[in-house]
């Protein structure tokens, strides 16, 4: 049922000075790319992708940017929060060789997706990009699991200096990928979509969410596609027809905001 | 699914005869913080707080729909008749086919039910909107009223073309673990199948006392639910929460189920069923 289950946080981990992971017991099946609605009592309820998947234990990893994420950042083991979901569809992972591209907090949901691909014995290349070294996380986790990892930072403080899409361009022209799967800033994903041409492509979109279960209409893109229900992951055929993709999102009132 | 042109087009293509927009006001409004919508055992509880982009931003969505020839009922909310008239005139200019005055939202301060409980205000607002527009005007009223027939009558006296009943039922959910209301606004409106008997009673009572048509809404999930509303006195119905319970093709399903029921019971005209329970 779409009602928040109030539970106690088991463990928290600081990934960087602004990025944190919260672990909690939630024994539901979940696919990488699906998300929860996380209720921080008296503050807000916000969508968060699953970043750790274990049979019983699940995790979310987030950056503090505003009221809700700052309040969430302050929570410790033993504190209570509400969780409902999982919501949305998640990535469809298949083929012989996959390129994952993550930007910013998109890395959070890419990590369990990479693990799923490797479990399926798919050759997996991962590109992660961030503004600078201090915003990078999960590099060791991804490498240890057996993916081939490349890092870029806008300022060159770690790995390739420049945009992750420049790195992606090079990889795509030198390799044959069956799928390109991505999560990150929408303009980055849009650029990647153009670069991927006729490779099978899936991107995970973020839109303002209220209900999370397809009834309020807040998160719609294109011709009434609910990001919380038919998304957040869309494939190339659908993305081609979503005029919003890489152009605008909507704020809580429904007003268009250009990217 | 009623906020932007794309969504409205999708709902229309799923078999709805017309689409009522999200209630639109003069200025953009974010609504209340989350949690704003949750599911309970027998229905949906919401206090979204009238979020909307404002009439001027909504114009582009309406113009798109006009081009597609999709029948649209523009829902509007204001704090006095002046706001309602401005909104109504703009809606009409942007091409809507009819207007619905939201005098019944149960959770927004200074709007909706706070105005819609006063028969004099209801009459004044309806009258002024009717005078300044040419399209049909429906007045949506609340079940949270002791004087529901009086309010419906005052809308009729204000020259309304129809009554829409009901909006959501005032309700609350308290979480046992946190010992606090779940919705940020604390009080919300209940919808879905649980409120159907309340809607049926309201439509029945109103239709005994007024002569203009009634549009029934509240918990309609199946064709039989719609037929029950027709028998109570409704001439048409609206469907909201059932989109969640049965998917977007609920509109087509309900229409098919109405046809099957009528065939089974040897009815050729839906109009023969309207008000059948008032014997
Ligand atoms: C499906 C999905 C999965 C997400 N997964 C992650 C994740 O794994 N890690 C992570 O760090 N972030 C994730 N986000 C983004 C996260 O929800 C926002 O960062 C968070 O809501 C910001 O809230 P705030 O109050 O701290 O910031 P605010 O200052 O209130 O807002 C900052 C930004 O966050 C957006 N935002 C605020 N409330 C919502 C809401 N209810 N729905 C959607 N966006 C909102 C605003 O539009 C604004 O652009 C995800 C978003 C979506 C839609
Ligand atoms: C999420 C949600 C948003 C709603 N928004 C509006 C609104 O903007 N204006 C309005 O008049 N009614 C609104 N309603 C009320 C519905 O139009 C309808 O009157 C009520 O939900 C009962 O019908 P149902 O059981 O078919 O949902 C909303 C209901 C829900 C669940
Ligand atoms: S968040 Fe309500 S429909 Fe997607």
PDB file of N, CA, C and O in Angstrom, chain A residues 56-127:
ATOM      1  N   UNK A  56      17.267  -8.121   2.744  1.00  0.00           N
ATOM      2  CA  UNK A  56      16.525  -7.465   3.823  1.00  0.00           C
ATOM      3  C   UNK A  56      16.791  -5.962   3.905  1.00  0.00           C
ATOM      4  O   UNK A  56      15.906  -5.188   4.227  1.00  0.00           O
ATOM      5  N   UNK A  57      18.041  -5.598   3.668  1.00  0.00           N
ATOM      6  CA  UNK A  57      18.481  -4.220   3.902  1.00  0.00           C
ATOM      7  C   UNK A  57      18.515  -3.441   2.590  1.00  0.00           C
ATOM      8  O   UNK A  57      18.947  -3.949   1.561  1.00  0.00           O
ATOM      9  N   UNK A  58      18.048  -2.189   2.623  1.00  0.00           N
ATOM     10  CA  UNK A  58      18.144  -1.319   1.448  1.00  0.00           C
ATOM     11  C   UNK A  58      18.848  -0.030   1.867  1.00  0.00           C
ATOM     12  O   UNK A  58      18.878   0.312   3.058  1.00  0.00           O
ATOM     13  N   UNK A  59      19.371   0.691   0.884  1.00  0.00           N
ATOM     14  CA  UNK A  59      20.046   1.953   1.197  1.00  0.00           C
ATOM     15  C   UNK A  59      19.710   3.038   0.196  1.00  0.00           C
ATOM     16  O   UNK A  59      19.301   2.758  -0.940  1.00  0.00           O
ATOM     17  N   UNK A  60      19.842   4.282   0.647  1.00  0.00           N
ATOM     18  CA  UNK A  60      19.732   5.439  -0.249  1.00  0.00           C
ATOM     19  C   UNK A  60      20.986   6.285  -0.055  1.00  0.00           C
ATOM     20  O   UNK A  60      21.564   6.305   1.033  1.00  0.00           O
ATOM     21  N   UNK A  61      21.404   6.963  -1.112  1.00  0.00           N
ATOM     22  CA  UNK A  61      22.594   7.807  -1.032  1.00  0.00           C
ATOM     23  C   UNK A  61      22.255   9.137  -1.670  1.00  0.00           C
ATOM     24  O   UNK A  61      21.747   9.177  -2.785  1.00  0.00           O
ATOM     25  N   UNK A  62      22.512  10.216  -0.951  1.00  0.00           N
ATOM     26  CA  UNK A  62      22.024  11.523  -1.408  1.00  0.00           C
ATOM     27  C   UNK A  62      22.991  12.627  -1.045  1.00  0.00           C
ATOM     28  O   UNK A  62      23.823  12.502  -0.150  1.00  0.00           O
ATOM     29  N   UNK A  63      22.810  13.728  -1.766  1.00  0.00           N
ATOM     30  CA  UNK A  63      23.610  14.921  -1.521  1.00  0.00           C
ATOM     31  C   UNK A  63      22.729  15.939  -0.790  1.00  0.00           C
ATOM     32  O   UNK A  63      21.546  16.071  -1.114  1.00  0.00           O
ATOM     33  N   UNK A  64      23.310  16.649   0.161  1.00  0.00           N
ATOM     34  CA  UNK A  64      22.493  17.673   0.825  1.00  0.00           C
ATOM     35  C   UNK A  64      22.475  18.932  -0.024  1.00  0.00           C
ATOM     36  O   UNK A  64      23.533  19.490  -0.348  1.00  0.00           O
ATOM     37  N   UNK A  65      21.253  19.332  -0.398  1.00  0.00           N
ATOM     38  CA  UNK A  65      21.139  20.529  -1.236  1.00  0.00           C
ATOM     39  C   UNK A  65      20.075  21.495  -0.726  1.00  0.00           C
ATOM     40  O   UNK A  65      20.124  22.675  -1.021  1.00  0.00           O
ATOM     41  N   UNK A  66      19.095  21.014   0.027  1.00  0.00           N
ATOM     42  CA  UNK A  66      18.028  21.908   0.492  1.00  0.00           C
ATOM     43  C   UNK A  66      17.470  21.425   1.821  1.00  0.00           C
ATOM     44  O   UNK A  66      18.103  20.620   2.513  1.00  0.00           O
ATOM     45  N   UNK A  67      16.289  21.901   2.168  1.00  0.00           N
ATOM     46  CA  UNK A  67      15.673  21.597   3.469  1.00  0.00           C
ATOM     47  C   UNK A  67      15.622  20.102   3.764  1.00  0.00           C
ATOM     48  O   UNK A  67      16.059  19.645   4.812  1.00  0.00           O
ATOM     49  N   UNK A  68      15.030  19.360   2.839  1.00  0.00           N
ATOM     50  CA  UNK A  68      14.756  17.953   3.107  1.00  0.00           C
ATOM     51  C   UNK A  68      16.041  17.144   3.192  1.00  0.00           C
ATOM     52  O   UNK A  68      16.239  16.363   4.130  1.00  0.00           O
ATOM     53  N   UNK A  69      16.928  17.342   2.216  1.00  0.00           N
ATOM     54  CA  UNK A  69      18.159  16.546   2.225  1.00  0.00           C
ATOM     55  C   UNK A  69      19.074  16.948   3.384  1.00  0.00           C
ATOM     56  O   UNK A  69      19.801  16.109   3.920  1.00  0.00           O
ATOM     57  N   UNK A  70      19.034  18.218   3.795  1.00  0.00           N
ATOM     58  CA  UNK A  70      19.818  18.615   4.967  1.00  0.00           C
ATOM     59  C   UNK A  70      19.287  17.972   6.235  1.00  0.00           C
ATOM     60  O   UNK A  70      20.053  17.538   7.095  1.00  0.00           O
ATOM     61  N   UNK A  71      17.944  17.904   6.347  1.00  0.00           N
ATOM     62  CA  UNK A  71      17.342  17.262   7.520  1.00  0.00           C
ATOM     63  C   UNK A  71      17.668  15.774   7.511  1.00  0.00           C
ATOM     64  O   UNK A  71      17.981  15.183   8.553  1.00  0.00           O
ATOM     65  N   UNK A  72      17.612  15.169   6.339  1.00  0.00           N
ATOM     66  CA  UNK A  72      17.914  13.741   6.203  1.00  0.00           C
ATOM     67  C   UNK A  72      19.376  13.475   6.570  1.00  0.00           C
ATOM     68  O   UNK A  72      19.713  12.460   7.184  1.00  0.00           O
ATOM     69  N   UNK A  73      20.224  14.420   6.192  1.00  0.00           N
ATOM     70  CA  UNK A  73      21.665  14.297   6.444  1.00  0.00           C
ATOM     71  C   UNK A  73      21.959  14.223   7.936  1.00  0.00           C
ATOM     72  O   UNK A  73      22.924  13.604   8.363  1.00  0.00           O
ATOM     73  N   UNK A  74      21.105  14.880   8.724  1.00  0.00           N
ATOM     74  CA  UNK A  74      21.342  14.937  10.178  1.00  0.00           C
ATOM     75  C   UNK A  74      20.889  13.667  10.899  1.00  0.00           C
ATOM     76  O   UNK A  74      21.213  13.467  12.061  1.00  0.00           O
ATOM     77  N   UNK A  75      20.092  12.821  10.229  1.00  0.00           N
ATOM     78  CA  UNK A  75      19.580  11.638  10.911  1.00  0.00           C
ATOM     79  C   UNK A  75      20.699  10.632  11.180  1.00  0.00           C
ATOM     80  O   UNK A  75      21.640  10.502  10.399  1.00  0.00           O
ATOM     81  N   UNK A  76      20.556   9.908  12.315  1.00  0.00           N
ATOM     82  CA  UNK A  76      21.567   8.921  12.708  1.00  0.00           C
ATOM     83  C   UNK A  76      20.895   7.563  12.909  1.00  0.00           C
ATOM     84  O   UNK A  76      19.662   7.478  12.936  1.00  0.00           O
ATOM     85  N   UNK A  77      21.738   6.572  13.117  1.00  0.00           N
ATOM     86  CA  UNK A  77      21.225   5.229  13.419  1.00  0.00           C
ATOM     87  C   UNK A  77      20.245   5.330  14.587  1.00  0.00           C
ATOM     88  O   UNK A  77      20.519   6.028  15.567  1.00  0.00           O
ATOM     89  N   UNK A  78      19.089   4.684  14.464  1.00  0.00           N
ATOM     90  CA  UNK A  78      18.093   4.711  15.535  1.00  0.00           C
ATOM     91  C   UNK A  78      17.009   5.744  15.307  1.00  0.00           C
ATOM     92  O   UNK A  78      15.914   5.631  15.854  1.00  0.00           O
ATOM     93  N   UNK A  79      17.291   6.755  14.492  1.00  0.00           N
ATOM     94  CA  UNK A  79      16.266   7.767  14.184  1.00  0.00           C
ATOM     95  C   UNK A  79      15.203   7.174  13.272  1.00  0.00           C
ATOM     96  O   UNK A  79      15.465   6.235  12.517  1.00  0.00           O
ATOM     97  N   UNK A  80      14.002   7.785  13.335  1.00  0.00           N
ATOM     98  CA  UNK A  80      12.892   7.258  12.531  1.00  0.00           C
ATOM     99  C   UNK A  80      12.674   8.064  11.255  1.00  0.00           C
ATOM    100  O   UNK A  80      12.795   9.288  11.248  1.00  0.00           O
ATOM    101  N   UNK A  81      12.312   7.354  10.200  1.00  0.00           N
ATOM    102  CA  UNK A  81      11.849   8.019   8.974  1.00  0.00           C
ATOM    103  C   UNK A  81      10.803   7.115   8.326  1.00  0.00           C
ATOM    104  O   UNK A  81      10.653   5.953   8.699  1.00  0.00           O
ATOM    105  N   UNK A  82      10.056   7.664   7.365  1.00  0.00           N
ATOM    106  CA  UNK A  82       9.036   6.872   6.675  1.00  0.00           C
ATOM    107  C   UNK A  82       9.516   6.494   5.285  1.00  0.00           C
ATOM    108  O   UNK A  82      10.198   7.281   4.627  1.00  0.00           O
ATOM    109  N   UNK A  83       9.161   5.281   4.866  1.00  0.00           N
ATOM    110  CA  UNK A  83       9.566   4.818   3.538  1.00  0.00           C
ATOM    111  C   UNK A  83       8.360   4.201   2.837  1.00  0.00           C
ATOM    112  O   UNK A  83       7.649   3.385   3.429  1.00  0.00           O
ATOM    113  N   UNK A  84       8.076   4.619   1.609  1.00  0.00           N
ATOM    114  CA  UNK A  84       7.106   3.878   0.801  1.00  0.00           C
ATOM    115  C   UNK A  84       7.681   3.622  -0.586  1.00  0.00           C
ATOM    116  O   UNK A  84       8.573   4.287  -1.040  1.00  0.00           O
ATOM    117  N   UNK A  85       7.172   2.590  -1.215  1.00  0.00           N
ATOM    118  CA  UNK A  85       7.695   2.154  -2.497  1.00  0.00           C
ATOM    119  C   UNK A  85       8.014   0.678  -2.450  1.00  0.00           C
ATOM    120  O   UNK A  85       7.560  -0.005  -1.538  1.00  0.00           O
ATOM    121  N   UNK A  86       8.797   0.145  -3.361  1.00  0.00           N
ATOM    122  CA  UNK A  86       9.472   0.846  -4.448  1.00  0.00           C
ATOM    123  C   UNK A  86       8.528   1.310  -5.546  1.00  0.00           C
ATOM    124  O   UNK A  86       7.485   0.715  -5.764  1.00  0.00           O
ATOM    125  N   UNK A  87       8.938   2.378  -6.216  1.00  0.00           N
ATOM    126  CA  UNK A  87       8.157   2.960  -7.303  1.00  0.00           C
ATOM    127  C   UNK A  87       8.934   2.955  -8.620  1.00  0.00           C
ATOM    128  O   UNK A  87      10.165   2.937  -8.626  1.00  0.00           O
ATOM    129  N   UNK A  88       8.193   3.018  -9.693  1.00  0.00           N
ATOM    130  CA  UNK A  88       8.789   3.137 -11.024  1.00  0.00           C
ATOM    131  C   UNK A  88       9.275   1.808 -11.566  1.00  0.00           C
ATOM    132  O   UNK A  88       9.004   0.748 -10.995  1.00  0.00           O
ATOM    133  N   UNK A  89       9.996   1.892 -12.686  1.00  0.00           N
ATOM    134  CA  UNK A  89      10.304   0.666 -13.431  1.00  0.00           C
ATOM    135  C   UNK A  89      11.729   0.135 -13.294  1.00  0.00           C
ATOM    136  O   UNK A  89      11.936  -1.054 -13.199  1.00  0.00           O
ATOM    137  N   UNK A  90      12.734   0.980 -13.290  1.00  0.00           N
ATOM    138  CA  UNK A  90      14.115   0.500 -13.246  1.00  0.00           C
ATOM    139  C   UNK A  90      14.671   0.180 -14.630  1.00  0.00           C
ATOM    140  O   UNK A  90      13.933   0.147 -15.609  1.00  0.00           O
ATOM    141  N   UNK A  91      15.984  -0.035 -14.680  1.00  0.00           N
ATOM    142  CA  UNK A  91      16.654  -0.347 -15.952  1.00  0.00           C
ATOM    143  C   UNK A  91      16.330  -1.760 -16.420  1.00  0.00           C
ATOM    144  O   UNK A  91      16.206  -2.672 -15.602  1.00  0.00           O
ATOM    145  N   UNK A  92      16.213  -1.941 -17.739  1.00  0.00           N
ATOM    146  CA  UNK A  92      16.198  -3.285 -18.332  1.00  0.00           C
ATOM    147  C   UNK A  92      17.611  -3.555 -18.805  1.00  0.00           C
ATOM    148  O   UNK A  92      18.088  -2.925 -19.738  1.00  0.00           O
ATOM    149  N   UNK A  93      18.279  -4.476 -18.122  1.00  0.00           N
ATOM    150  CA  UNK A  93      19.699  -4.691 -18.359  1.00  0.00           C
ATOM    151  C   UNK A  93      19.910  -5.965 -19.169  1.00  0.00           C
ATOM    152  O   UNK A  93      19.554  -7.047 -18.714  1.00  0.00           O
ATOM    153  N   UNK A  94      20.438  -5.825 -20.400  1.00  0.00           N
ATOM    154  CA  UNK A  94      20.799  -7.018 -21.166  1.00  0.00           C
ATOM    155  C   UNK A  94      21.806  -6.715 -22.262  1.00  0.00           C
ATOM    156  O   UNK A  94      22.161  -5.557 -22.477  1.00  0.00           O
ATOM    157  N   UNK A  95      22.295  -7.755 -22.934  1.00  0.00           N
ATOM    158  CA  UNK A  95      23.333  -7.593 -23.959  1.00  0.00           C
ATOM    159  C   UNK A  95      24.650  -8.193 -23.503  1.00  0.00           C
ATOM    160  O   UNK A  95      24.730  -8.827 -22.438  1.00  0.00           O
ATOM    161  N   UNK A  96      25.705  -7.987 -24.334  1.00  0.00           N
ATOM    162  CA  UNK A  96      27.032  -8.538 -24.033  1.00  0.00           C
ATOM    163  C   UNK A  96      27.897  -7.489 -23.336  1.00  0.00           C
ATOM    164  O   UNK A  96      28.745  -7.809 -22.539  1.00  0.00           O
ATOM    165  N   UNK A  97      27.678  -6.244 -23.726  1.00  0.00           N
ATOM    166  CA  UNK A  97      28.551  -5.190 -23.223  1.00  0.00           C
ATOM    167  C   UNK A  97      27.742  -3.902 -23.025  1.00  0.00           C
ATOM    168  O   UNK A  97      27.034  -3.459 -23.924  1.00  0.00           O
ATOM    169  N   UNK A  98      27.858  -3.330 -21.825  1.00  0.00           N
ATOM    170  CA  UNK A  98      27.066  -2.140 -21.491  1.00  0.00           C
ATOM    171  C   UNK A  98      27.970  -0.981 -21.096  1.00  0.00           C
ATOM    172  O   UNK A  98      28.975  -1.181 -20.417  1.00  0.00           O
ATOM    173  N   UNK A  99      27.569   0.211 -21.516  1.00  0.00           N
ATOM    174  CA  UNK A  99      28.229   1.425 -21.036  1.00  0.00           C
ATOM    175  C   UNK A  99      27.272   2.147 -20.078  1.00  0.00           C
ATOM    176  O   UNK A  99      26.166   2.524 -20.461  1.00  0.00           O
ATOM    177  N   UNK A 100      27.727   2.301 -18.833  1.00  0.00           N
ATOM    178  CA  UNK A 100      26.966   3.103 -17.862  1.00  0.00           C
ATOM    179  C   UNK A 100      27.609   4.480 -17.771  1.00  0.00           C
ATOM    180  O   UNK A 100      28.835   4.578 -17.688  1.00  0.00           O
ATOM    181  N   UNK A 101      26.785   5.519 -17.764  1.00  0.00           N
ATOM    182  CA  UNK A 101      27.324   6.865 -17.596  1.00  0.00           C
ATOM    183  C   UNK A 101      26.538   7.559 -16.487  1.00  0.00           C
ATOM    184  O   UNK A 101      25.315   7.699 -16.577  1.00  0.00           O
ATOM    185  N   UNK A 102      27.261   7.980 -15.439  1.00  0.00           N
ATOM    186  CA  UNK A 102      26.589   8.631 -14.315  1.00  0.00           C
ATOM    187  C   UNK A 102      27.194   9.988 -14.057  1.00  0.00           C
ATOM    188  O   UNK A 102      28.404  10.178 -14.152  1.00  0.00           O
ATOM    189  N   UNK A 103      26.326  10.941 -13.736  1.00  0.00           N
ATOM    190  CA  UNK A 103      26.804  12.270 -13.373  1.00  0.00           C
ATOM    191  C   UNK A 103      26.238  12.662 -12.026  1.00  0.00           C
ATOM    192  O   UNK A 103      25.077  12.393 -11.738  1.00  0.00           O
ATOM    193  N   UNK A 104      27.037  13.280 -11.178  1.00  0.00           N
ATOM    194  CA  UNK A 104      26.571  13.788  -9.882  1.00  0.00           C
ATOM    195  C   UNK A 104      25.931  12.706  -9.031  1.00  0.00           C
ATOM    196  O   UNK A 104      26.467  11.603  -8.914  1.00  0.00           O
ATOM    197  N   UNK A 105      24.751  13.012  -8.437  1.00  0.00           N
ATOM    198  CA  UNK A 105      24.109  12.014  -7.572  1.00  0.00           C
ATOM    199  C   UNK A 105      23.536  10.852  -8.374  1.00  0.00           C
ATOM    200  O   UNK A 105      23.089   9.874  -7.785  1.00  0.00           O
ATOM    201  N   UNK A 106      23.552  10.944  -9.680  1.00  0.00           N
ATOM    202  CA  UNK A 106      23.172   9.803 -10.524  1.00  0.00           C
ATOM    203  C   UNK A 106      24.019   8.567 -10.239  1.00  0.00           C
ATOM    204  O   UNK A 106      23.596   7.441 -10.487  1.00  0.00           O
ATOM    205  N   UNK A 107      25.210   8.798  -9.695  1.00  0.00           N
ATOM    206  CA  UNK A 107      26.099   7.682  -9.352  1.00  0.00           C
ATOM    207  C   UNK A 107      25.402   6.742  -8.359  1.00  0.00           C
ATOM    208  O   UNK A 107      25.589   5.531  -8.391  1.00  0.00           O
ATOM    209  N   UNK A 108      24.551   7.314  -7.484  1.00  0.00           N
ATOM    210  CA  UNK A 108      23.896   6.532  -6.432  1.00  0.00           C
ATOM    211  C   UNK A 108      23.101   5.365  -7.000  1.00  0.00           C
ATOM    212  O   UNK A 108      23.182   4.246  -6.489  1.00  0.00           O
ATOM    213  N   UNK A 109      22.328   5.612  -8.055  1.00  0.00           N
ATOM    214  CA  UNK A 109      21.500   4.525  -8.592  1.00  0.00           C
ATOM    215  C   UNK A 109      22.219   3.705  -9.655  1.00  0.00           C
ATOM    216  O   UNK A 109      21.820   2.585  -9.957  1.00  0.00           O
ATOM    217  N   UNK A 110      23.291   4.273 -10.220  1.00  0.00           N
ATOM    218  CA  UNK A 110      24.069   3.514 -11.204  1.00  0.00           C
ATOM    219  C   UNK A 110      24.811   2.359 -10.512  1.00  0.00           C
ATOM    220  O   UNK A 110      24.925   1.265 -11.075  1.00  0.00           O
ATOM    221  N   UNK A 111      25.284   2.570  -9.267  1.00  0.00           N
ATOM    222  CA  UNK A 111      26.085   1.537  -8.596  1.00  0.00           C
ATOM    223  C   UNK A 111      25.366   0.181  -8.512  1.00  0.00           C
ATOM    224  O   UNK A 111      25.916  -0.823  -8.974  1.00  0.00           O
ATOM    225  N   UNK A 112      24.131   0.108  -7.969  1.00  0.00           N
ATOM    226  CA  UNK A 112      23.463  -1.200  -7.941  1.00  0.00           C
ATOM    227  C   UNK A 112      23.111  -1.718  -9.345  1.00  0.00           C
ATOM    228  O   UNK A 112      23.023  -2.936  -9.545  1.00  0.00           O
ATOM    229  N   UNK A 113      22.963  -0.801 -10.315  1.00  0.00           N
ATOM    230  CA  UNK A 113      22.674  -1.228 -11.688  1.00  0.00           C
ATOM    231  C   UNK A 113      23.892  -1.941 -12.275  1.00  0.00           C
ATOM    232  O   UNK A 113      23.771  -2.974 -12.944  1.00  0.00           O
ATOM    233  N   UNK A 114      25.067  -1.376 -11.999  1.00  0.00           N
ATOM    234  CA  UNK A 114      26.323  -1.983 -12.467  1.00  0.00           C
ATOM    235  C   UNK A 114      26.472  -3.373 -11.844  1.00  0.00           C
ATOM    236  O   UNK A 114      26.810  -4.343 -12.529  1.00  0.00           O
ATOM    237  N   UNK A 115      26.160  -3.464 -10.555  1.00  0.00           N
ATOM    238  CA  UNK A 115      26.290  -4.758  -9.873  1.00  0.00           C
ATOM    239  C   UNK A 115      25.357  -5.800 -10.486  1.00  0.00           C
ATOM    240  O   UNK A 115      25.733  -6.953 -10.670  1.00  0.00           O
ATOM    241  N   UNK A 116      24.167  -5.370 -10.852  1.00  0.00           N
ATOM    242  CA  UNK A 116      23.225  -6.298 -11.476  1.00  0.00           C
ATOM    243  C   UNK A 116      23.764  -6.783 -12.823  1.00  0.00           C
ATOM    244  O   UNK A 116      23.688  -7.962 -13.155  1.00  0.00           O
ATOM    245  N   UNK A 117      24.337  -5.856 -13.597  1.00  0.00           N
ATOM    246  CA  UNK A 117      24.886  -6.222 -14.912  1.00  0.00           C
ATOM    247  C   UNK A 117      26.022  -7.221 -14.756  1.00  0.00           C
ATOM    248  O   UNK A 117      26.093  -8.225 -15.482  1.00  0.00           O
ATOM    249  N   UNK A 118      26.885  -6.983 -13.786  1.00  0.00           N
ATOM    250  CA  UNK A 118      28.027  -7.877 -13.586  1.00  0.00           C
ATOM    251  C   UNK A 118      27.545  -9.253 -13.104  1.00  0.00           C
ATOM    252  O   UNK A 118      28.062 -10.288 -13.540  1.00  0.00           O
ATOM    253  N   UNK A 119      26.524  -9.247 -12.256  1.00  0.00           N
ATOM    254  CA  UNK A 119      25.947 -10.530 -11.830  1.00  0.00           C
ATOM    255  C   UNK A 119      25.421 -11.321 -13.021  1.00  0.00           C
ATOM    256  O   UNK A 119      25.390 -12.543 -12.998  1.00  0.00           O
ATOM    257  N   UNK A 120      24.990 -10.602 -14.050  1.00  0.00           N
ATOM    258  CA  UNK A 120      24.498 -11.277 -15.259  1.00  0.00           C
ATOM    259  C   UNK A 120      25.634 -11.596 -16.233  1.00  0.00           C
ATOM    260  O   UNK A 120      25.382 -11.947 -17.390  1.00  0.00           O
ATOM    261  N   UNK A 121      26.876 -11.403 -15.768  1.00  0.00           N
ATOM    262  CA  UNK A 121      28.083 -11.666 -16.557  1.00  0.00           C
ATOM    263  C   UNK A 121      28.160 -10.821 -17.832  1.00  0.00           C
ATOM    264  O   UNK A 121      28.613 -11.286 -18.878  1.00  0.00           O
ATOM    265  N   UNK A 122      27.698  -9.602 -17.726  1.00  0.00           N
ATOM    266  CA  UNK A 122      27.788  -8.659 -18.846  1.00  0.00           C
ATOM    267  C   UNK A 122      29.065  -7.849 -18.671  1.00  0.00           C
ATOM    268  O   UNK A 122      29.401  -7.448 -17.554  1.00  0.00           O
ATOM    269  N   UNK A 123      29.784  -7.634 -19.778  1.00  0.00           N
ATOM    270  CA  UNK A 123      30.986  -6.784 -19.716  1.00  0.00           C
ATOM    271  C   UNK A 123      30.538  -5.342 -19.484  1.00  0.00           C
ATOM    272  O   UNK A 123      29.703  -4.820 -20.237  1.00  0.00           O
ATOM    273  N   UNK A 124      31.068  -4.728 -18.448  1.00  0.00           N
ATOM    274  CA  UNK A 124      30.505  -3.463 -17.996  1.00  0.00           C
ATOM    275  C   UNK A 124      31.546  -2.351 -17.909  1.00  0.00           C
ATOM    276  O   UNK A 124      32.502  -2.461 -17.154  1.00  0.00           O
ATOM    277  N   UNK A 125      31.346  -1.307 -18.696  1.00  0.00           N
ATOM    278  CA  UNK A 125      32.189  -0.119 -18.589  1.00  0.00           C
ATOM    279  C   UNK A 125      31.393   0.989 -17.906  1.00  0.00           C
ATOM    280  O   UNK A 125      30.230   1.194 -18.239  1.00  0.00           O
ATOM    281  N   UNK A 126      32.034   1.667 -16.976  1.00  0.00           N
ATOM    282  CA  UNK A 126      31.326   2.705 -16.222  1.00  0.00           C
ATOM    283  C   UNK A 126      32.091   4.025 -16.298  1.00  0.00           C
ATOM    284  O   UNK A 126      33.293   4.060 -16.036  1.00  0.00           O
ATOM    285  N   UNK A 127      31.369   5.077 -16.645  1.00  0.00           N
ATOM    286  CA  UNK A 127      31.968   6.415 -16.621  1.00  0.00           C
ATOM    287  C   UNK A 127      31.236   7.209 -15.553  1.00  0.00           C
ATOM    288  O   UNK A 127      29.998   7.259 -15.564  1.00  0.00           O
TER     289      UNK A 127
END
